Coordinates of C-alpha atoms in Angstrom, one line a residue:
X1287 CA -48.9 -41.8 -156.9
X1288 CA -52.3 -42.5 -156.0
X1289 CA -53.5 -43.3 -152.7
X1290 CA -53.7 -47.1 -153.0
X1291 CA -50.2 -47.2 -154.8
X1292 CA -48.6 -45.2 -152.1
X1293 CA -49.8 -47.2 -149.0
X1294 CA -48.8 -50.4 -150.8
X1295 CA -45.4 -48.8 -151.3
X1296 CA -45.0 -48.3 -147.7
X1297 CA -45.2 -51.9 -147.1
X1298 CA -43.1 -52.8 -150.0
X1299 CA -40.3 -50.4 -149.1
X1300 CA -37.3 -52.4 -147.9
X1301 CA -36.7 -52.2 -143.9
X1302 CA -34.1 -53.5 -141.8
X1303 CA -33.2 -54.1 -138.5
X1304 CA -30.7 -52.5 -136.3
X1305 CA -27.4 -54.6 -137.1
X1306 CA -26.2 -56.8 -134.4
X1307 CA -22.4 -57.3 -134.3
X1308 CA -20.1 -59.8 -132.8
X1309 CA -18.7 -58.7 -129.4
X1310 CA -15.0 -59.9 -130.5
X1311 CA -15.5 -59.4 -134.1
X1312 CA -17.4 -56.1 -134.5
X1313 CA -17.0 -55.9 -138.2
X1314 CA -19.3 -59.1 -138.5
X1315 CA -22.8 -58.0 -138.3
X1316 CA -26.3 -59.3 -138.9
X1317 CA -29.7 -57.9 -139.5
X1318 CA -33.1 -58.6 -140.7
X1319 CA -34.6 -57.2 -143.9
X1320 CA -37.7 -57.4 -145.9
X1321 CA -35.9 -56.8 -149.3
X1322 CA -37.2 -60.1 -151.1
X1323 CA -40.8 -59.4 -149.7
X1324 CA -40.2 -61.8 -146.6
X1325 CA -38.4 -60.8 -143.4
X1326 CA -35.1 -62.9 -143.5
X1327 CA -31.7 -62.8 -141.8
X1328 CA -28.5 -60.9 -143.7
X1329 CA -24.9 -60.9 -143.1
X1330 CA -22.8 -57.8 -143.6
X1331 CA -19.2 -57.8 -143.5
X1332 CA -18.5 -54.1 -142.4
X1333 CA -14.7 -54.3 -143.4
X1334 CA -15.7 -55.2 -146.9
X1335 CA -18.9 -53.8 -147.3
X1336 CA -20.3 -57.3 -148.5
X1337 CA -23.8 -58.5 -147.6
X1338 CA -25.6 -61.7 -148.3
X1339 CA -28.8 -63.3 -147.5
X1340 CA -28.6 -66.1 -145.0
X1341 CA -32.0 -67.5 -144.5
X1342 CA -34.7 -68.2 -147.0
X1343 CA -37.8 -69.5 -145.6
X1344 CA -41.4 -69.3 -147.0
X1345 CA -43.0 -67.8 -143.8
X1346 CA -39.8 -65.6 -142.9
X1347 CA -37.5 -65.6 -140.0
X1348 CA -38.0 -63.9 -136.8
X1349 CA -35.4 -64.6 -134.4
X1350 CA -31.4 -64.6 -135.3
X1351 CA -28.1 -63.7 -133.6
X1352 CA -24.5 -64.0 -134.1
X1353 CA -21.9 -65.6 -131.6
X1354 CA -19.4 -63.3 -130.0
X1355 CA -16.5 -64.6 -132.1
X1356 CA -18.4 -63.9 -135.3
X1357 CA -17.9 -67.3 -136.6
X1358 CA -21.7 -68.5 -136.6
X1359 CA -25.0 -66.9 -137.5
X1360 CA -27.8 -68.5 -135.5
X1361 CA -31.6 -68.4 -136.2
X1362 CA -34.8 -70.2 -134.9
X1363 CA -36.7 -72.2 -137.7
X1364 CA -40.2 -72.9 -136.9
X1365 CA -42.7 -75.0 -138.5
X1366 CA -44.5 -73.1 -141.1
X1367 CA -44.9 -69.9 -139.1
X1368 CA -46.2 -71.6 -135.9
X1369 CA -43.3 -70.4 -133.5
X1370 CA -42.5 -73.9 -132.7
X1371 CA -39.2 -75.3 -134.0
X1372 CA -35.5 -75.7 -133.3
X1373 CA -32.2 -73.3 -133.6
X1374 CA -30.1 -73.7 -136.7
X1375 CA -26.7 -71.9 -137.4
X1376 CA -24.3 -71.2 -140.6
X1377 CA -20.7 -70.2 -140.7
X1378 CA -20.6 -66.3 -141.2
X1379 CA -19.0 -66.7 -144.4
X1380 CA -21.6 -69.1 -145.6
X1381 CA -21.6 -72.7 -145.7
X1382 CA -24.2 -75.8 -144.9
X1383 CA -26.8 -75.2 -142.5
X1384 CA -26.8 -77.4 -139.2
X1385 CA -28.8 -78.1 -136.2
X1386 CA -27.5 -76.4 -133.3
X1387 CA -28.8 -79.2 -130.7
X1388 CA -30.2 -82.4 -132.7
X1389 CA -31.0 -84.1 -129.9
X1390 CA -33.4 -81.6 -128.5
X1391 CA -37.2 -81.9 -129.4
X1392 CA -39.0 -78.9 -131.1
X1393 CA -40.4 -76.1 -128.8
X1394 CA -41.6 -72.5 -128.3
X1395 CA -38.4 -70.2 -128.5
X1396 CA -37.6 -68.7 -125.2
X1397 CA -34.0 -67.2 -126.3
X1398 CA -30.4 -68.2 -126.6
X1399 CA -27.4 -67.2 -124.9
X1400 CA -23.7 -67.8 -126.7
X1401 CA -20.1 -67.6 -125.0
X1402 CA -16.8 -67.4 -126.8
X1403 CA -15.8 -71.0 -126.2
X1404 CA -18.7 -72.4 -128.2
X1405 CA -21.3 -73.3 -125.3
X1406 CA -25.0 -72.2 -125.9
X1407 CA -27.7 -71.9 -123.5
X1408 CA -31.1 -72.6 -125.3
X1409 CA -34.5 -72.0 -124.0
X1410 CA -37.5 -74.0 -125.1
X1411 CA -41.1 -74.5 -124.0
X1412 CA -43.5 -77.4 -124.5
X1413 CA -46.0 -79.7 -122.8
X1414 CA -46.3 -77.7 -119.7
X1415 CA -42.6 -77.1 -119.0
X1416 CA -40.0 -74.3 -119.4
X1417 CA -36.4 -75.8 -120.1
X1418 CA -32.9 -74.3 -120.5
X1419 CA -30.3 -76.8 -122.0
X1420 CA -26.5 -76.3 -122.2
X1421 CA -25.2 -77.2 -125.5
X1422 CA -21.8 -77.9 -126.7
X1423 CA -20.3 -79.0 -130.2
X1424 CA -20.0 -82.8 -130.2
X1425 CA -21.7 -83.3 -127.0
X1426 CA -25.1 -84.5 -126.0
X1427 CA -27.3 -81.5 -124.7
X1428 CA -27.4 -81.1 -120.8
X1429 CA -30.6 -79.9 -119.2
X1430 CA -29.6 -76.8 -116.8
X1431 CA -33.1 -75.7 -115.7
X1432 CA -36.8 -76.7 -115.5
X1433 CA -39.9 -75.4 -114.2
X1434 CA -43.6 -75.4 -114.8
X1435 CA -43.9 -71.6 -114.5
X1436 CA -42.5 -69.5 -117.4
X1437 CA -38.5 -68.9 -117.4
X1438 CA -36.0 -68.0 -120.2
X1439 CA -32.5 -67.2 -120.5
X1440 CA -31.4 -63.6 -120.4
X1441 CA -27.8 -63.9 -121.1
X1442 CA -24.6 -65.8 -120.7
X1443 CA -21.1 -64.2 -119.5
X1444 CA -18.6 -64.1 -122.5
X1445 CA -16.5 -67.2 -120.6
X1446 CA -19.7 -69.2 -120.4
X1447 CA -19.2 -69.4 -116.9
X1448 CA -22.5 -67.6 -115.6
X1449 CA -25.9 -67.9 -117.1
X1450 CA -28.9 -65.4 -116.1
X1451 CA -32.1 -66.7 -116.1
X1452 CA -35.4 -64.6 -115.7
X1453 CA -38.4 -66.8 -114.3
X1454 CA -41.6 -66.6 -112.9
X1455 CA -41.3 -69.3 -110.1
X1456 CA -43.0 -67.1 -107.5
X1457 CA -46.1 -67.2 -109.5
X1458 CA -46.3 -63.8 -111.3
X1459 CA -44.9 -64.0 -115.0
X1460 CA -45.4 -60.5 -115.5
X1461 CA -43.0 -59.6 -112.9
X1462 CA -40.2 -62.1 -113.2
X1463 CA -37.3 -62.6 -111.0
X1464 CA -33.5 -62.9 -111.9
X1465 CA -31.3 -66.0 -111.1
X1466 CA -27.7 -66.5 -112.0
X1467 CA -26.3 -70.1 -111.9
X1468 CA -23.2 -71.9 -113.0
X1469 CA -23.0 -74.5 -115.9
X1470 CA -23.5 -76.9 -113.4
X1471 CA -26.9 -75.3 -112.3
X1472 CA -25.3 -74.4 -109.0
X1473 CA -27.2 -71.1 -108.0
X1474 CA -24.8 -68.1 -107.6
X1475 CA -27.3 -65.3 -106.8
X1476 CA -30.8 -64.2 -107.1
X1477 CA -32.8 -60.9 -107.0
X1478 CA -36.5 -61.0 -106.3
X1479 CA -37.9 -57.9 -105.2
X1480 CA -41.3 -59.2 -104.1
X1481 CA -44.9 -58.9 -105.8
X1482 CA -45.3 -56.5 -108.5
X1483 CA -41.8 -55.5 -108.5
X1484 CA -39.9 -57.4 -111.3
X1485 CA -36.4 -57.8 -111.8
X1486 CA -35.5 -58.4 -115.5
X1487 CA -31.9 -59.7 -116.4
X1488 CA -30.3 -58.1 -119.8
X1489 CA -26.6 -58.5 -120.6
X1490 CA -23.6 -59.4 -119.0
X1491 CA -20.8 -56.9 -119.1
X1492 CA -19.0 -57.2 -122.7
X1493 CA -15.6 -57.9 -121.1
X1494 CA -14.3 -61.4 -120.5
X1495 CA -14.0 -62.4 -116.9
X1496 CA -16.4 -59.5 -116.0
X1497 CA -19.3 -60.8 -113.8
X1498 CA -21.5 -57.8 -113.9
X1499 CA -24.8 -58.3 -114.9
X1500 CA -27.1 -55.4 -116.4
X1501 CA -31.0 -55.7 -115.2
X1502 CA -33.9 -53.5 -115.0
X1503 CA -35.8 -53.1 -111.5
X1504 CA -39.2 -51.7 -110.9
X1505 CA -38.4 -50.5 -106.9
X1506 CA -39.6 -46.9 -107.8
X1507 CA -42.7 -47.9 -109.8
X1508 CA -41.1 -47.8 -113.2
X1509 CA -38.2 -49.6 -114.9
X1510 CA -34.8 -48.4 -114.3
X1511 CA -31.3 -50.1 -114.8
X1512 CA -29.3 -51.9 -112.0
X1513 CA -25.7 -53.2 -112.4
X1514 CA -25.4 -56.4 -110.1
X1515 CA -22.7 -58.8 -109.2
X1516 CA -24.2 -61.8 -108.5
X1517 CA -21.1 -63.5 -106.7
X1518 CA -20.5 -60.5 -104.1
X1519 CA -24.3 -59.3 -104.2
X1520 CA -23.1 -55.8 -104.7
X1521 CA -25.7 -53.7 -106.4
X1522 CA -25.8 -50.3 -108.2
X1523 CA -29.2 -48.6 -109.2
X1524 CA -29.0 -46.1 -112.0
X1525 CA -31.6 -43.3 -111.4
X1526 CA -32.7 -40.6 -113.6
X1527 CA -34.6 -37.5 -112.9
X1528 CA -36.4 -37.6 -116.3
X1529 CA -39.8 -39.3 -116.5
X1530 CA -40.3 -42.4 -118.6
X1531 CA -39.2 -46.1 -118.8
X1532 CA -35.6 -47.0 -119.4
X1533 CA -33.8 -49.7 -121.1
X1534 CA -30.1 -50.1 -121.0
X1535 CA -27.0 -51.6 -122.9
X1536 CA -23.3 -51.8 -122.1
X1537 CA -20.9 -49.8 -123.9
X1538 CA -18.0 -51.7 -125.3
X1539 CA -15.4 -51.3 -122.5
X1540 CA -18.0 -51.9 -119.7
X1541 CA -17.5 -48.4 -118.3
X1542 CA -20.5 -46.7 -119.5
X1543 CA -24.4 -47.5 -120.4
X1544 CA -26.3 -46.5 -123.0
X1545 CA -29.7 -45.7 -121.8
X1546 CA -32.9 -45.4 -124.0
X1547 CA -35.6 -43.5 -122.2
X1548 CA -39.2 -44.0 -123.6
X1549 CA -41.5 -41.1 -122.5
X1550 CA -44.8 -39.9 -123.8
X1551 CA -44.4 -42.0 -127.0
X1552 CA -41.1 -40.8 -128.0
X1553 CA -37.5 -41.8 -127.4
X1554 CA -34.4 -40.3 -125.9
X1555 CA -30.8 -41.5 -125.7
X1556 CA -28.5 -40.8 -122.9
X1557 CA -24.8 -41.9 -121.8
X1558 CA -24.1 -42.8 -118.4
X1559 CA -20.7 -42.8 -117.0
X1560 CA -20.2 -45.7 -114.5
X1561 CA -17.1 -44.2 -112.8
X1562 CA -18.3 -40.7 -112.3
X1563 CA -22.0 -40.9 -112.6
X1564 CA -22.2 -38.4 -115.3
X1565 CA -25.3 -38.2 -117.8
X1566 CA -25.0 -37.0 -121.1
X1567 CA -27.9 -36.5 -123.6
X1568 CA -27.2 -38.0 -127.2
X1569 CA -28.7 -35.6 -129.7
X1570 CA -31.1 -37.5 -132.0
X1571 CA -34.1 -36.4 -134.2
X1572 CA -37.7 -36.1 -132.6
X1573 CA -39.5 -39.5 -133.0
X1574 CA -38.9 -43.1 -131.8
X1575 CA -36.0 -45.3 -131.4
X1576 CA -36.6 -49.0 -131.8
X1577 CA -33.3 -50.2 -130.9
X1578 CA -29.8 -48.7 -130.1
X1579 CA -26.2 -50.1 -129.4
X1580 CA -23.0 -48.4 -129.0
X1581 CA -20.0 -49.1 -131.3
X1582 CA -16.6 -50.0 -130.2
X1583 CA -15.6 -46.5 -131.6
X1584 CA -18.0 -44.8 -129.0
X1585 CA -20.6 -43.9 -131.6
X1586 CA -24.3 -45.1 -131.2
X1587 CA -26.0 -46.9 -133.8
X1588 CA -29.8 -46.5 -133.6
X1589 CA -33.0 -47.6 -135.6
X1590 CA -35.2 -44.2 -135.9
X1591 CA -38.6 -43.2 -137.3
X1592 CA -41.5 -40.7 -136.7
X1593 CA -45.1 -41.2 -137.7
X1594 CA -44.2 -38.8 -140.8
X1595 CA -40.7 -39.9 -141.6
X1596 CA -39.7 -43.8 -142.7
X1597 CA -37.3 -45.8 -140.8
X1598 CA -33.6 -45.4 -141.2
X1599 CA -30.5 -46.9 -139.3
X1600 CA -28.7 -43.7 -138.1
X1601 CA -25.4 -43.1 -136.1
X1602 CA -24.7 -40.5 -133.6
X1603 CA -21.7 -39.3 -135.6
X1604 CA -24.5 -38.1 -138.0
X1605 CA -24.1 -40.5 -140.8
X1606 CA -26.7 -43.1 -142.2
X1607 CA -25.2 -46.5 -141.2
X1608 CA -26.8 -48.7 -144.1
X1609 CA -29.4 -48.2 -146.6
X1610 CA -31.8 -51.0 -147.4
X1611 CA -32.2 -51.7 -151.1
X1612 CA -35.0 -50.3 -153.2
X1613 CA -37.0 -47.1 -153.0
X1614 CA -37.9 -45.5 -149.8
X1615 CA -41.4 -45.6 -148.4
X1616 CA -43.5 -42.7 -149.1
X1617 CA -43.9 -40.3 -145.9
X1618 CA -46.9 -39.8 -144.0
X1619 CA -48.7 -37.3 -141.8
X1620 CA -47.6 -36.1 -138.2
X1621 CA -49.2 -37.5 -135.2
X1622 CA -50.9 -35.1 -132.5
X1623 CA -50.9 -35.7 -128.8
X1624 CA -54.1 -35.9 -126.7
X1625 CA -54.2 -35.9 -122.8
X1626 CA -57.7 -37.1 -122.1
X1627 CA -59.2 -37.3 -118.5
X1628 CA -60.1 -41.1 -117.9
X1629 CA -61.5 -43.1 -115.1
X1630 CA -58.0 -44.2 -114.0
X1631 CA -55.9 -41.1 -114.7
X1632 CA -54.7 -39.1 -117.6
X1633 CA -54.8 -41.0 -120.8
X1634 CA -52.4 -40.3 -123.3
X1635 CA -53.5 -41.1 -127.1
X1636 CA -52.2 -40.2 -130.6
X1637 CA -54.2 -38.8 -133.5
X1638 CA -53.5 -38.8 -137.2
X1639 CA -55.6 -36.8 -139.4
X1640 CA -56.2 -37.3 -143.1
X1641 CA -55.1 -34.6 -145.5
X1642 CA -58.2 -34.8 -147.6
X1643 CA -61.8 -34.1 -146.5
X1644 CA -62.8 -32.1 -143.4
X1645 CA -63.6 -32.9 -139.8
X1646 CA -65.5 -34.7 -138.5
X1647 CA -63.5 -37.5 -140.2
X1648 CA -64.5 -41.3 -140.2
X1649 CA -62.2 -42.4 -137.7
X1650 CA -60.6 -45.8 -136.8
X1651 CA -59.4 -46.5 -133.4
X1652 CA -56.5 -48.8 -133.8
X1653 CA -55.6 -50.7 -130.5
X1654 CA -52.3 -51.9 -129.8
X1655 CA -51.3 -55.5 -128.7
X1656 CA -49.5 -56.8 -125.9
X1657 CA -51.2 -55.7 -123.7
X1658 CA -47.9 -54.7 -122.3
X1659 CA -46.9 -52.6 -125.3
X1660 CA -47.8 -49.0 -126.4
X1661 CA -48.3 -46.9 -129.5
X1662 CA -45.5 -44.3 -130.2
X1663 CA -44.7 -41.7 -132.8
X1664 CA -43.2 -44.1 -135.1
X1665 CA -43.6 -44.7 -138.7
X1666 CA -46.6 -47.3 -139.3
X1667 CA -47.4 -48.1 -142.7
X1668 CA -50.9 -49.4 -141.5
X1669 CA -51.5 -46.1 -139.9
X1670 CA -50.7 -44.3 -143.2
X1671 CA -52.7 -46.5 -145.1
X1672 CA -56.0 -45.8 -143.0
X1673 CA -55.1 -42.0 -143.4
X1674 CA -54.8 -42.2 -147.2
X1675 CA -58.0 -43.7 -147.3
X1676 CA -59.6 -40.6 -145.6
X1677 CA -59.8 -41.8 -141.9
X1678 CA -58.5 -40.3 -138.9
X1679 CA -56.7 -42.9 -136.8
X1680 CA -56.7 -42.7 -133.0
X1681 CA -54.4 -45.0 -130.8
X1682 CA -55.1 -45.0 -127.3
X1683 CA -52.4 -46.2 -124.5
X1684 CA -54.9 -47.5 -122.1
X1685 CA -54.2 -48.8 -118.8
X1686 CA -52.1 -51.7 -119.2
X1687 CA -49.9 -50.0 -121.5
X1688 CA -46.0 -49.9 -121.1
X1689 CA -44.3 -46.7 -121.3
X1690 CA -46.0 -44.6 -118.3
X1691 CA -44.5 -46.5 -115.3
X1692 CA -45.5 -49.7 -113.5
X1693 CA -48.5 -48.5 -111.8
X1694 CA -50.3 -47.7 -115.0
X1695 CA -49.0 -50.8 -116.6
X1696 CA -50.2 -52.9 -113.5
X1697 CA -53.6 -51.2 -113.4
X1698 CA -54.8 -54.0 -115.6
X1699 CA -56.2 -56.8 -113.1
X1700 CA -59.4 -57.8 -112.2
X1701 CA -61.8 -56.5 -114.8
X1702 CA -59.1 -57.1 -117.5
X1703 CA -60.5 -56.0 -120.9
X1704 CA -63.3 -53.7 -119.6
X1705 CA -60.7 -51.6 -117.9
X1706 CA -58.9 -50.7 -121.2
X1707 CA -62.4 -50.3 -123.2
X1708 CA -63.3 -47.8 -120.4
X1709 CA -60.1 -45.7 -121.6
X1710 CA -60.8 -46.0 -125.2
X1711 CA -64.7 -45.1 -124.6
X1712 CA -63.1 -41.8 -122.8
X1713 CA -60.9 -40.9 -125.5
X1714 CA -63.9 -41.7 -128.0
X1715 CA -65.9 -39.3 -126.3
X1716 CA -63.3 -36.8 -126.2
X1717 CA -62.4 -36.6 -129.9
X1718 CA -66.3 -36.7 -130.8
X1719 CA -67.0 -33.7 -128.7
X1720 CA -64.2 -31.8 -130.2
X1721 CA -65.3 -32.6 -133.6
X1722 CA -62.4 -34.5 -134.8
X1723 CA -64.4 -38.0 -135.4
X1724 CA -67.8 -38.5 -136.7
X1725 CA -69.7 -40.4 -134.0
X1726 CA -71.8 -42.2 -136.7
X1727 CA -68.5 -43.5 -138.5
X1728 CA -66.2 -44.9 -135.8
X1729 CA -64.7 -48.3 -136.4
X1730 CA -62.9 -50.4 -133.8
X1731 CA -60.0 -52.3 -134.7
X1732 CA -56.6 -54.2 -133.5
X1733 CA -54.5 -57.0 -133.7
X1734 CA -53.9 -59.6 -131.1
X1735 CA -54.7 -58.1 -127.7
X1736 CA -56.1 -55.4 -129.7
X1737 CA -58.3 -57.6 -131.7
X1738 CA -59.4 -59.3 -128.5
X1739 CA -60.4 -55.7 -127.3
X1740 CA -62.2 -55.2 -130.3
X1741 CA -64.5 -58.2 -130.1
X1742 CA -64.9 -57.3 -126.4
X1743 CA -66.0 -53.8 -127.2
X1744 CA -68.3 -54.9 -129.9
X1745 CA -70.4 -56.8 -127.4
X1746 CA -70.0 -54.3 -124.5
X1747 CA -70.0 -51.0 -126.1
X1748 CA -72.2 -51.9 -129.1
X1749 CA -73.7 -48.3 -129.6
X1750 CA -70.3 -46.7 -130.0
X1751 CA -68.9 -48.6 -133.1
X1752 CA -70.0 -48.6 -136.7
X1753 CA -68.1 -51.8 -137.5
X1754 CA -65.4 -53.9 -136.0
X1755 CA -62.1 -55.5 -137.4
X1756 CA -60.3 -57.9 -135.1
X1757 CA -57.2 -59.6 -136.5
X1758 CA -55.8 -62.7 -134.6
X1759 CA -58.0 -61.8 -131.4
X1760 CA -58.5 -63.8 -128.2
X1761 CA -62.3 -64.7 -128.6
X1762 CA -62.5 -67.0 -125.6
X1763 CA -60.0 -66.9 -122.7
X1764 CA -60.7 -70.4 -121.6
X1765 CA -60.4 -72.1 -125.0
X1766 CA -57.6 -70.1 -125.9
X1767 CA -55.8 -71.4 -122.8
X1768 CA -56.3 -74.7 -123.8
X1769 CA -54.8 -74.6 -127.0
X1770 CA -51.9 -71.6 -126.7
X1771 CA -48.2 -71.8 -126.3
X1772 CA -46.9 -72.1 -122.8
X1773 CA -45.7 -68.8 -122.1
X1774 CA -49.0 -67.3 -122.9
X1775 CA -50.8 -69.6 -120.4
X1776 CA -48.2 -68.5 -117.8
X1777 CA -49.2 -64.9 -118.9
X1778 CA -52.9 -65.8 -118.7
X1779 CA -52.4 -67.2 -115.1
X1780 CA -50.5 -64.0 -114.0
X1781 CA -53.0 -61.7 -115.4
X1782 CA -56.3 -63.3 -114.5
X1783 CA -55.1 -64.7 -111.0
X1784 CA -54.9 -68.3 -111.8
X1785 CA -56.1 -70.8 -114.7
X1786 CA -59.4 -71.3 -116.0
X1787 CA -60.3 -74.1 -113.5
X1788 CA -59.1 -71.7 -110.5
X1789 CA -60.7 -68.5 -111.8
X1790 CA -63.7 -69.5 -114.2
X1791 CA -65.6 -66.5 -113.4
X1792 CA -62.6 -63.9 -114.4
X1793 CA -62.2 -66.0 -117.7
X1794 CA -65.7 -65.7 -118.7
X1795 CA -66.5 -62.1 -117.5
X1796 CA -63.4 -60.9 -119.7
X1797 CA -64.4 -63.1 -122.7
X1798 CA -66.0 -61.8 -125.9
X1799 CA -68.0 -64.9 -126.3
X1800 CA -69.8 -64.0 -123.1
X1801 CA -71.1 -61.2 -124.9
X1802 CA -71.6 -62.2 -128.4
X1803 CA -75.3 -61.9 -128.4
X1804 CA -75.0 -58.2 -127.8
X1805 CA -72.8 -57.6 -131.0
X1806 CA -74.9 -55.3 -133.4
X1807 CA -72.2 -53.9 -135.7
X1808 CA -70.6 -55.8 -138.6
X1809 CA -67.2 -57.6 -137.7
X1810 CA -64.3 -58.7 -139.9
X1811 CA -62.2 -61.3 -138.1
X1812 CA -58.6 -62.3 -139.4
X1813 CA -57.2 -65.5 -138.1
X1814 CA -53.7 -67.3 -138.5
X1815 CA -54.3 -71.1 -139.1
X1816 CA -51.2 -72.1 -137.4
X1817 CA -51.3 -69.5 -134.6
X1818 CA -50.3 -70.6 -131.3
X1819 CA -50.9 -67.3 -129.6
X1820 CA -54.4 -66.6 -130.5
X1821 CA -55.5 -70.1 -131.6
X1822 CA -58.0 -70.7 -134.4
X1823 CA -60.3 -72.9 -132.3
X1824 CA -61.4 -70.4 -129.9
X1825 CA -62.2 -67.9 -132.8
X1826 CA -64.1 -70.7 -134.5
X1827 CA -66.3 -71.0 -131.6
X1828 CA -67.0 -67.4 -131.4
X1829 CA -67.8 -66.9 -135.1
X1830 CA -70.2 -69.9 -134.8
X1831 CA -71.8 -68.1 -132.1
X1832 CA -72.4 -65.0 -134.4
X1833 CA -73.9 -67.2 -136.9
X1834 CA -76.2 -68.8 -134.5
X1835 CA -77.5 -65.1 -133.5
X1836 CA -77.5 -64.0 -137.2
X1837 CA -74.9 -61.3 -136.8
X1838 CA -73.1 -59.9 -139.9
X1839 CA -69.7 -61.2 -139.9
X1840 CA -66.8 -61.9 -142.3
X1841 CA -63.7 -64.2 -141.9
X1842 CA -60.4 -64.5 -143.4
X1843 CA -57.7 -67.0 -142.6
X1844 CA -54.3 -67.4 -143.5
X1845 CA -51.6 -70.0 -142.9
X1846 CA -49.0 -68.1 -140.7
X1847 CA -49.0 -67.0 -137.0
X1848 CA -50.2 -63.4 -136.0
X1849 CA -48.6 -60.5 -138.2
X1850 CA -47.1 -62.4 -141.2
X1851 CA -43.4 -61.7 -142.1
X1852 CA -44.5 -62.1 -145.7
X1853 CA -45.1 -58.5 -147.1
X1854 CA -47.7 -59.7 -149.8
X1855 CA -49.9 -61.1 -146.9
X1856 CA -49.8 -58.1 -144.9
X1857 CA -51.1 -55.9 -147.9
X1858 CA -53.7 -58.6 -148.7
X1859 CA -54.8 -58.1 -145.3
X1860 CA -54.8 -54.3 -145.3
X1861 CA -56.6 -54.1 -148.7
X1862 CA -59.2 -56.2 -147.1
X1863 CA -59.6 -54.2 -144.1
X1864 CA -59.9 -50.9 -146.0
X1865 CA -62.4 -52.5 -148.3
X1866 CA -64.7 -54.0 -145.3
X1867 CA -64.6 -50.4 -143.5
X1868 CA -65.6 -48.6 -146.7
X1869 CA -68.4 -50.8 -147.1
X1870 CA -69.9 -50.2 -143.7
X1871 CA -68.6 -46.7 -143.1
X1872 CA -68.8 -43.7 -145.6
X1873 CA -65.4 -42.6 -145.4
X1874 CA -65.7 -39.3 -147.7

């Protein structure tokens, strides 16, 4: 198979998410898959083995769930990929689609929680407000919660009596507090650990009448599980000696927790016994687990991949749970770990080397989005495409990244953007000095926050980069704030210490448009016309400044938000990026 055919085959290969099942009907599952070329929702009856496609939308479907009884499948339908719309549902066995809450206006989704008695709690944001509504069949929706700061529903107890809400009322969306209320809105309990100590609600115990809520706290400078009874106030913290950030999920009987530990770009699973406090490591292959959940049988199903091996849905009993249709993706190369001394501490980075050519390689620095995310030893068709094209790929988990404790994540403040780029420059110097990367053939690239860092790096580190590729970037923080979705405004305020009116100097100092006259390298910008996260107007302002200063640039626009859910669009964008890089950097 030729290199171009190989990298495109990785994008076209069918993939699927971890099946989600109904709590009281565990044979009724749903998952999302790109089998048709667009990410859509599928129903899977485990008893019969039958699967069927539930949604069919031109721009794909990103959010879906199944109610605890297994009667209904819910999904969020936005308008032309703009992440602004309403919740719909369909009977599990098939039938007509229906609006979940016809009387609610469209908004940005903040989650949905469902009970066994037909009650739904729906979070929507629009027009400067975050609202949670209670919805019951045949009745008008009722406003449960509203605030100007970001808030979203975490979960609802199976009997529908208690609703957990994550909120940023205390002014820091990055470190939310957790409140539990009754259907009437009456507060039951609240956890707030103070500044820079978030408490994130996850799930109520999967047992009817059980009030315990599973949450994550940051009292020891990393995310760790907490079991809380909001009525009595009783709390139980679960502590692990092992390093890394933790996520958690209930076992079906409520007697144990599945802990997902993320440490140095790899994942590990443990069972924690709530009665005796025993901790058991669950054997899994070396790599990354995107999601994991215990089945009623006690086995754990998990979505796994590594940089060299494509994704698969596995079970701890040793079996493959379900194979997506069509041929599997071709494998790629493994990653190497780097630990580089940086201005804020040791920086962990990942390197993928091409199998053709010899070092020093032309090298692309792929900067992750977020910034509250991190690169891992997971299968990436994008990374593999660059490797097949002869590039080494370097991915930097700069300050601000998750996965390395709260202190590393929260180091991103003050000189936002410049902090991350200091770490990127340190890693670049390291791989150049060791003969991995050719200093004259390094490309800076990224999507969303990574695209923002790319534009900022081209303006502030112009001597380091031969070219730049920025997909759906923030180019001007102030203009972006004016046009973006409500949750992103809340994040901007938390990250930069206020709104543009309150912190104009910070917004300007961290904006790529401030340094556009210093850009020397050619740049390719990809932008979504309906993007509410990185809006088009602020990108157009930046492009106009590039043209005004006579800087070489190309622009590609498409009609869906951020990373498209349409496979053909993703392939077209990667092909464009590879062509741009080859034009400006000799790859061989």
